[in-house]
Short mmCIF file of C-alpha atoms (C1' of nucleotides) and ligand atoms in Angstrom, two decimals:
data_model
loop_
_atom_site.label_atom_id
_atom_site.label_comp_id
_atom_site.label_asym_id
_atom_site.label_seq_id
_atom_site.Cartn_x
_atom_site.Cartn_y
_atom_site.Cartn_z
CA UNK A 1 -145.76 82.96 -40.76
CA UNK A 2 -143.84 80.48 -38.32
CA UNK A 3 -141.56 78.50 -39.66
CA UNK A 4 -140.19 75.13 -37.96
CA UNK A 5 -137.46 75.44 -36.06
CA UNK A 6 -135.85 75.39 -32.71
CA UNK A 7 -136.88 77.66 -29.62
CA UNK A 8 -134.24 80.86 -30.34
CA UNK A 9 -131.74 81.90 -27.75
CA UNK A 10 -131.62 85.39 -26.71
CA UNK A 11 -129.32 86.04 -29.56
CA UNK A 12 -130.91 85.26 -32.15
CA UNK A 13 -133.95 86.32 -30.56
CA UNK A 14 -133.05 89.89 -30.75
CA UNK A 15 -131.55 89.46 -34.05
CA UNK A 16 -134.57 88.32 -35.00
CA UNK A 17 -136.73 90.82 -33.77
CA UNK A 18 -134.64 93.46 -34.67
CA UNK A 19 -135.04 92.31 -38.59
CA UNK A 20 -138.71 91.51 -37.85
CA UNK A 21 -139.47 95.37 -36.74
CA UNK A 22 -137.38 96.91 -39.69
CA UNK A 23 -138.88 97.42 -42.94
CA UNK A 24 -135.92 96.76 -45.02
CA UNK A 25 -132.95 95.38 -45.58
CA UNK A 26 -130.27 95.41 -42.34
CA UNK A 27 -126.61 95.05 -42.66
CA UNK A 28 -124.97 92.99 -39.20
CA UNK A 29 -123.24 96.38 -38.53
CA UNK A 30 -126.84 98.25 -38.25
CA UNK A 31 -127.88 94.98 -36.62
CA UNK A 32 -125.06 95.22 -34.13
CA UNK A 33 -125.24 99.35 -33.63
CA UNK A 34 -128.95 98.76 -33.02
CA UNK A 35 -128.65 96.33 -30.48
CA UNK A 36 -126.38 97.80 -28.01
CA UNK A 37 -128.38 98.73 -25.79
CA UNK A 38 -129.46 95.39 -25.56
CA UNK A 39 -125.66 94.75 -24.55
CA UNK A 40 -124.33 93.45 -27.81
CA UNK A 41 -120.77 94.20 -27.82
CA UNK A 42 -119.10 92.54 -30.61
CA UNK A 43 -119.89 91.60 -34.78
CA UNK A 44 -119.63 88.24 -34.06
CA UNK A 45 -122.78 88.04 -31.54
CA UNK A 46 -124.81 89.08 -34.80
CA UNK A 47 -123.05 87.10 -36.97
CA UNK A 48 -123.90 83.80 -34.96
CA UNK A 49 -127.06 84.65 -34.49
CA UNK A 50 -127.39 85.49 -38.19
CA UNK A 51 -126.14 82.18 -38.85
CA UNK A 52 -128.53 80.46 -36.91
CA UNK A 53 -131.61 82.13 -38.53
CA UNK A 54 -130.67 81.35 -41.74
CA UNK A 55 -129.93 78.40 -41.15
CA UNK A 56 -133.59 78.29 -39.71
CA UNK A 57 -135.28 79.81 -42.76
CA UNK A 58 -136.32 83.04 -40.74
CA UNK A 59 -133.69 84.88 -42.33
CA UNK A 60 -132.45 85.20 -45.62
CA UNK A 61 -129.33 86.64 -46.57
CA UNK A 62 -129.10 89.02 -49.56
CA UNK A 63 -125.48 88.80 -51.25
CA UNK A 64 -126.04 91.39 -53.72
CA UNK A 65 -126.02 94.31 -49.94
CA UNK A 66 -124.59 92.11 -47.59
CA UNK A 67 -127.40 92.44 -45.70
CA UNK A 68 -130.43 90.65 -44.23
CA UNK A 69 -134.39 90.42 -44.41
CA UNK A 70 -136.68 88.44 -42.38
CA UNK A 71 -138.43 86.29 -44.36
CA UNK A 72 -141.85 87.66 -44.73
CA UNK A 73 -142.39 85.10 -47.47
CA UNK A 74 -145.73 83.28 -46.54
CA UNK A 75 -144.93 79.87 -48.56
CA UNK A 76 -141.42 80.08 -47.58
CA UNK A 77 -141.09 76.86 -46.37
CA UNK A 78 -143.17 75.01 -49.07
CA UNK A 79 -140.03 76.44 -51.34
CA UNK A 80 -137.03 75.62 -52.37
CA UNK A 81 -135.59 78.70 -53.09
CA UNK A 82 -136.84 82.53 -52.72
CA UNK A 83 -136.14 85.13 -54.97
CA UNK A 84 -135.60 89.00 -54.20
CA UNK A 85 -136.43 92.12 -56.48
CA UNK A 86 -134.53 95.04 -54.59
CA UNK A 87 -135.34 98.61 -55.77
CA UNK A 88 -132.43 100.69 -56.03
CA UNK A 89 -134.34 103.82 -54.78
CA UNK A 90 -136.34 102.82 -52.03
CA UNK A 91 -134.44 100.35 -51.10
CA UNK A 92 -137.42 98.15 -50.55
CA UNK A 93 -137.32 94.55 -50.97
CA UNK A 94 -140.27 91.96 -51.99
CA UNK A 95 -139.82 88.71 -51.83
CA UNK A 96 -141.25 86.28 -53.98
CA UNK A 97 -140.97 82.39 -55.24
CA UNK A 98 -139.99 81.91 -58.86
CA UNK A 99 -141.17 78.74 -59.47
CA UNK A 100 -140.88 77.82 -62.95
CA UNK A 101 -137.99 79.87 -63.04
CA UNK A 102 -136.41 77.32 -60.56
CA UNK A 103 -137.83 74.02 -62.42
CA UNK A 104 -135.58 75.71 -65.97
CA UNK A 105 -133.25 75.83 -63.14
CA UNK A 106 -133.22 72.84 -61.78
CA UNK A 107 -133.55 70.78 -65.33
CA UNK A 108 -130.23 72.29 -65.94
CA UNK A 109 -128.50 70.81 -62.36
CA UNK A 110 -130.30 67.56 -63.96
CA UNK A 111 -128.24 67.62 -67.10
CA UNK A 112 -125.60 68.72 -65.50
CA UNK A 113 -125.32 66.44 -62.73
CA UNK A 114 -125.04 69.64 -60.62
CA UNK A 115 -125.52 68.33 -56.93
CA UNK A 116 -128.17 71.47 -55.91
CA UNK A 117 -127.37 72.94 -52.77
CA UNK A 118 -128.56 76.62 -52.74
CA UNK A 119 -129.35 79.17 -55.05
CA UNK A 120 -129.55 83.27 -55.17
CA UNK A 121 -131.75 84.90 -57.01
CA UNK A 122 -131.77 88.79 -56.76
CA UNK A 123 -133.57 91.29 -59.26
CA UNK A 124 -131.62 94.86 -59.16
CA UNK A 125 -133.98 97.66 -60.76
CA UNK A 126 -136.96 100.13 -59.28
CA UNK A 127 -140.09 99.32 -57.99
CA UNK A 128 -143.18 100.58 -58.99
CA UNK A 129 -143.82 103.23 -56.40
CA UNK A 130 -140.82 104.27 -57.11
CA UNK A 131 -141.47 104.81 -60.89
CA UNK A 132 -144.70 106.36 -60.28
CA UNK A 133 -143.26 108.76 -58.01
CA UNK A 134 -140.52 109.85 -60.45
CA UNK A 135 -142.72 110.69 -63.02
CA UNK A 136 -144.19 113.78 -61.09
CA UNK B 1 -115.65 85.21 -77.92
CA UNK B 2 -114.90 89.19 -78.54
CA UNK B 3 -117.69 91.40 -77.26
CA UNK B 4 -118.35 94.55 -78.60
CA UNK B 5 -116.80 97.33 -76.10
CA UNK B 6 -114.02 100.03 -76.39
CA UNK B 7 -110.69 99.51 -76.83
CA UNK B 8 -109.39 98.77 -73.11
CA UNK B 9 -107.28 100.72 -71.58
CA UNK B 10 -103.30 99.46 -69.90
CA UNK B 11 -104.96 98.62 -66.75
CA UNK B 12 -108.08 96.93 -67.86
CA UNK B 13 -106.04 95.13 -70.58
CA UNK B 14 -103.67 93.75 -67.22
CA UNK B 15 -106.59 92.88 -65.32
CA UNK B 16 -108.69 91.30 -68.01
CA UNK B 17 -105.60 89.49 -69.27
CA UNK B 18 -105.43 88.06 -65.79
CA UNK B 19 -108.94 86.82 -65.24
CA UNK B 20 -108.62 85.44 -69.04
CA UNK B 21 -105.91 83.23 -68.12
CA UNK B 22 -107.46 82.05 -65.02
CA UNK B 23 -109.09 78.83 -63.99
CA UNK B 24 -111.74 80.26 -61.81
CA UNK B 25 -112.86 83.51 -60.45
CA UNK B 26 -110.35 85.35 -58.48
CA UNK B 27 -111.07 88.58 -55.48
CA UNK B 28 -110.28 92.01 -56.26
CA UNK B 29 -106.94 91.31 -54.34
CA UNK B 30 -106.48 88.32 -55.69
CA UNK B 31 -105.67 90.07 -59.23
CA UNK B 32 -103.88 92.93 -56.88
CA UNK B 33 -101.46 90.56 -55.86
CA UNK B 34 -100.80 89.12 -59.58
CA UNK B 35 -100.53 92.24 -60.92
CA UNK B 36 -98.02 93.72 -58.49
CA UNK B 37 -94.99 92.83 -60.89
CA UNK B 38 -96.88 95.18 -63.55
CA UNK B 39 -96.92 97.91 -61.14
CA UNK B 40 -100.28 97.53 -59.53
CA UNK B 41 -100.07 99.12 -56.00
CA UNK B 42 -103.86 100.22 -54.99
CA UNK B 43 -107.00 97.87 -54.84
CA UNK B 44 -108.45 101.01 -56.91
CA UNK B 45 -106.52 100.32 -59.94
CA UNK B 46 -108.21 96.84 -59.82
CA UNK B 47 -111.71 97.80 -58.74
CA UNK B 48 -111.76 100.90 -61.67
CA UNK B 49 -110.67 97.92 -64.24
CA UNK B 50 -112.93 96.17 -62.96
CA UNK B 51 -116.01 98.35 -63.15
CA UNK B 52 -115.74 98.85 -66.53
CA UNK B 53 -114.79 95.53 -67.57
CA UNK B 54 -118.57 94.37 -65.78
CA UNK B 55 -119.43 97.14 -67.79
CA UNK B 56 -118.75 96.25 -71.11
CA UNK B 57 -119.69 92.77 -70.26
CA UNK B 58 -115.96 91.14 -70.61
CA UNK B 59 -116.38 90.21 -66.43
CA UNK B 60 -119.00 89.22 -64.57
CA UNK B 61 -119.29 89.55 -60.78
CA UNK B 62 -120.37 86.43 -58.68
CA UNK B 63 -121.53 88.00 -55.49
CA UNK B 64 -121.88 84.86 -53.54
CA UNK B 65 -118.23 85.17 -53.63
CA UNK B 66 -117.66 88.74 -53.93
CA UNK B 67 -115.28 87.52 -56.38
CA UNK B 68 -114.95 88.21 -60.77
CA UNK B 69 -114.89 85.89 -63.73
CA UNK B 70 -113.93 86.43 -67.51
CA UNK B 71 -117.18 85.99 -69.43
CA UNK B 72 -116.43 82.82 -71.40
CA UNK B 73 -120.08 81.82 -72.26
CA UNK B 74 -120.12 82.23 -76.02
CA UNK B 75 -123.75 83.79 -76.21
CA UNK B 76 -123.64 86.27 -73.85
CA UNK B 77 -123.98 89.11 -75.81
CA UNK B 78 -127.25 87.72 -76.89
CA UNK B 79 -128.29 87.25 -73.70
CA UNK B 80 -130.01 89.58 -71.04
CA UNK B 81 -128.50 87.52 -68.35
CA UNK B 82 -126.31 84.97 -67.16
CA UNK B 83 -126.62 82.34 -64.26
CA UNK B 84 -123.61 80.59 -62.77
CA UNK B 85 -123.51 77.42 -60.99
CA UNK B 86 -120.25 77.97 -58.61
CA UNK B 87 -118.46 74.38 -57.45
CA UNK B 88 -118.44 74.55 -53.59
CA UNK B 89 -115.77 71.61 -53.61
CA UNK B 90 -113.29 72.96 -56.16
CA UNK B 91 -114.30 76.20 -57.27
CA UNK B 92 -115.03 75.25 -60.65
CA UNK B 93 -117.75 78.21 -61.91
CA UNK B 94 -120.00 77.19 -65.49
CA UNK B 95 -121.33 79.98 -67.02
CA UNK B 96 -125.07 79.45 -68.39
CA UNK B 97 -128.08 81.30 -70.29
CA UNK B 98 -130.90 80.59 -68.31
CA UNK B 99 -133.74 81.72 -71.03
CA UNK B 100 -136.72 79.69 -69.74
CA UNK B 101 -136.04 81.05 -66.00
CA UNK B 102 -135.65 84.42 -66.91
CA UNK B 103 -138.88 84.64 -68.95
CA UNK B 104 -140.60 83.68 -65.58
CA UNK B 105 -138.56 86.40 -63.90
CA UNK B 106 -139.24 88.75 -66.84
CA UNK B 107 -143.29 87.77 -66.30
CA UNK B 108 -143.23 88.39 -62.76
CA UNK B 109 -141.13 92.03 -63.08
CA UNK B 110 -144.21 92.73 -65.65
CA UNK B 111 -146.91 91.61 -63.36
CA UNK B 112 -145.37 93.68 -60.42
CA UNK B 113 -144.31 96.80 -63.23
CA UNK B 114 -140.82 96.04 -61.53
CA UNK B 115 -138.13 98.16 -63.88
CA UNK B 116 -135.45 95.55 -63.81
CA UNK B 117 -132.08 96.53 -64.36
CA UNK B 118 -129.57 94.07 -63.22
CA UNK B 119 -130.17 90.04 -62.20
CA UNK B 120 -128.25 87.62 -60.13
CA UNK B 121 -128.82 83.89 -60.50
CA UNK B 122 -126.19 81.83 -58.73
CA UNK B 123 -126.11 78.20 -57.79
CA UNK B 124 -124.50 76.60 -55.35
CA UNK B 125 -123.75 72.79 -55.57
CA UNK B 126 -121.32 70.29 -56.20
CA UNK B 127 -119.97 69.64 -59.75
CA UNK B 128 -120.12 66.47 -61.45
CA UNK B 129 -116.38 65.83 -61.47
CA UNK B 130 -116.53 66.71 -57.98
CA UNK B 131 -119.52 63.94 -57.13
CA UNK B 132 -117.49 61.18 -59.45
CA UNK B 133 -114.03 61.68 -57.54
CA UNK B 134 -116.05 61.71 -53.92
CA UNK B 135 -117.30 58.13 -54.86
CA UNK B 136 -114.04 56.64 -55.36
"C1'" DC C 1 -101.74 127.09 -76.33
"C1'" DC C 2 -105.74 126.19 -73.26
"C1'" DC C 3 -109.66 123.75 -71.93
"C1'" DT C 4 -111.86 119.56 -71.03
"C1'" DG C 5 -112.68 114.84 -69.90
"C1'" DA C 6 -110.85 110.33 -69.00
"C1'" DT C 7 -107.43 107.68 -66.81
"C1'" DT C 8 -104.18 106.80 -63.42
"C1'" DG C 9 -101.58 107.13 -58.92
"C1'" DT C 10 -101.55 107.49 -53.93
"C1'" DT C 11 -103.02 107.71 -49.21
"C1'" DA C 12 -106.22 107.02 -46.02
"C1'" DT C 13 -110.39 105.14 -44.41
"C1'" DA C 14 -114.83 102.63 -44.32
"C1'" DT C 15 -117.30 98.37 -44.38
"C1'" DT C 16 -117.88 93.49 -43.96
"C1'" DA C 17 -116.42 89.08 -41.92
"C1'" DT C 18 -113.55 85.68 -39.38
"C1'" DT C 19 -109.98 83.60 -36.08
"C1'" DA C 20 -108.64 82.45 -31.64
"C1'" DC C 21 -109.42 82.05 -27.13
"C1'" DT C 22 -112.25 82.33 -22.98
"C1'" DT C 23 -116.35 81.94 -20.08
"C1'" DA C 24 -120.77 80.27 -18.92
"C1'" DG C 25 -124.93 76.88 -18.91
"C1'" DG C 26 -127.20 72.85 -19.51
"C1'" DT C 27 -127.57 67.61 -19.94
"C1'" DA C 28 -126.15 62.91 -19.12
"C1'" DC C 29 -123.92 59.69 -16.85
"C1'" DT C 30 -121.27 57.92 -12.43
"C1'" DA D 1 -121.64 65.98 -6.01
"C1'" DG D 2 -118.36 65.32 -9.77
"C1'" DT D 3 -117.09 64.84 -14.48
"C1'" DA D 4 -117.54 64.82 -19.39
"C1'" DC D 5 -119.67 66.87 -23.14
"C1'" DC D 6 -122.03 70.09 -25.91
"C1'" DT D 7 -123.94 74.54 -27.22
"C1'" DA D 8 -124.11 79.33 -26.61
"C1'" DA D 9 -122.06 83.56 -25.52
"C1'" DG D 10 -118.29 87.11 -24.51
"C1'" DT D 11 -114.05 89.47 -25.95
"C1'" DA D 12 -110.07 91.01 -28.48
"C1'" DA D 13 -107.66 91.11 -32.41
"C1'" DT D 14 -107.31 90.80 -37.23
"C1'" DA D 15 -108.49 89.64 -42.07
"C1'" DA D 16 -110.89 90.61 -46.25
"C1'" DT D 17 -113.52 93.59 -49.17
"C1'" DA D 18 -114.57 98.26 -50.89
"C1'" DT D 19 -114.68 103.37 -51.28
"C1'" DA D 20 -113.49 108.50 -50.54
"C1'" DA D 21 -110.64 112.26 -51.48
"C1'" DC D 22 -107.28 114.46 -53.86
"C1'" DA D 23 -103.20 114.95 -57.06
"C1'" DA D 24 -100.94 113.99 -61.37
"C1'" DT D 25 -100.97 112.68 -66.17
"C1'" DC D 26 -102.46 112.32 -70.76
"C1'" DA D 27 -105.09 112.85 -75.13
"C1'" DG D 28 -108.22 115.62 -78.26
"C1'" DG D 29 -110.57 119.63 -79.90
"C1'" DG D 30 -111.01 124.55 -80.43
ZN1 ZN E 1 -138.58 83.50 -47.32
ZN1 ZN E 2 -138.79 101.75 -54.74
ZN1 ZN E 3 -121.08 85.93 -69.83
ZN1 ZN E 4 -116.24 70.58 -58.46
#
DNA sequence: CCCTGATTGTTATATTATTACTTAGGTACT
DNA sequence: AGTACCTAAGTAATAATATAACAATCAGGG
């Protein structure tokens, strides 16, 4: 569950936490609302603190919301890359690491001579709870 | 190179015509600013184009960059999905068919009964023209 | 003609992210 | 102690991206 990484300032402490305690998905603006009382002030104390995390690992950024999950991702760090499947009802999010997937991937940066530096992978659809639920 | 969609309306036609004759992906605003001179006032007459342009699968969206590209990978139509590895140093975008890493994906959406609707794969790296003209 | 649905125009606003500048703490060296 | 240096944090303003709400226009079909 730890990952390897510097001791966090305050920050990104409570950023962290914050993203550790939800069970979805946060944007920095729900990030930032829900850490006023805390005495964040401005975007840009989330933002750096964002930066930070996923920089870290801790945090991964999902550019299909513009939001954030803590990575919850056991193997994380013995991956290259973690994917996302995102359900469009329940807005839940499971992370997951596509491993062939990324070796097709990563034969292609070969051919290419495509110098690898980070990749996004994000499913869009509905999960199964979701689809079992709907058919009642 | 011609998908099979409806005939496209004046302001699709603009915007498509735009992101045809571009080198790289441009921003909503982006094309709003080119298409001033043809009487484009509103980001909504770009983001409606655009909508149904992703639609009928002329454009895709890279959302690493919140930015759009004319579809210019030949197959793409016989494809469920596209991956793009997006230049960091000059922009440059290649549009690809990853087959081989989407049957993984499509394995693991079976596994999980995961109703997929929509999938990003994006790559960030450095191109090979890029990596030649750093060495010099 | 009248109804309907799709498209477009326009204004305002919401959401997401960064720039610029300042203040505060800690560490290393003198 | 004093200074230089680095990182983090605070603050204000602004940039960049995206949508809501409503009015006007246009094309077919009955
Ligand atoms: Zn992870
Ligand atoms: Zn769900
Ligand atoms: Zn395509
Ligand atoms: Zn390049």
């Amino acid at each position: 569950m730890a990952h390897a990484h510097p001791d966090l300032t305050k920050n990104q402490a409570l950023v962290f936490g914050k993203l550790s305690d939800a069970s979805g998905p946060l944007t920095a603006y729900a990030l930032l609302d829900n850490l006023r009382e805390n005495g964040f002030r401005a975007p840009l104390q989330v933002y750096r603190a964002l930066d930070k995390l996923v920089d870290y690992g801790l945090v991964h950024r999902l550019e299909s919301l513009n939001a954030f999950v803590a990575c919850r991702h056991k193997g994380c760090a013995d991956h290259k890359t973690a994917a996302f499947a995102i359900c469009e009802t329940c807005g839940n999010v499971q992370e997951f690491s596509p491993d062939r997937a990324m070796e097709d991937l990563l034969r292609w940066t070969r051919e290419q001579e495509f110098k690898l530096s980070r990749t996004t992978i994000e499913l869009r659809g509905i999960c199964r709870a979701c689809s079992a639920s709907q058919q009642a």
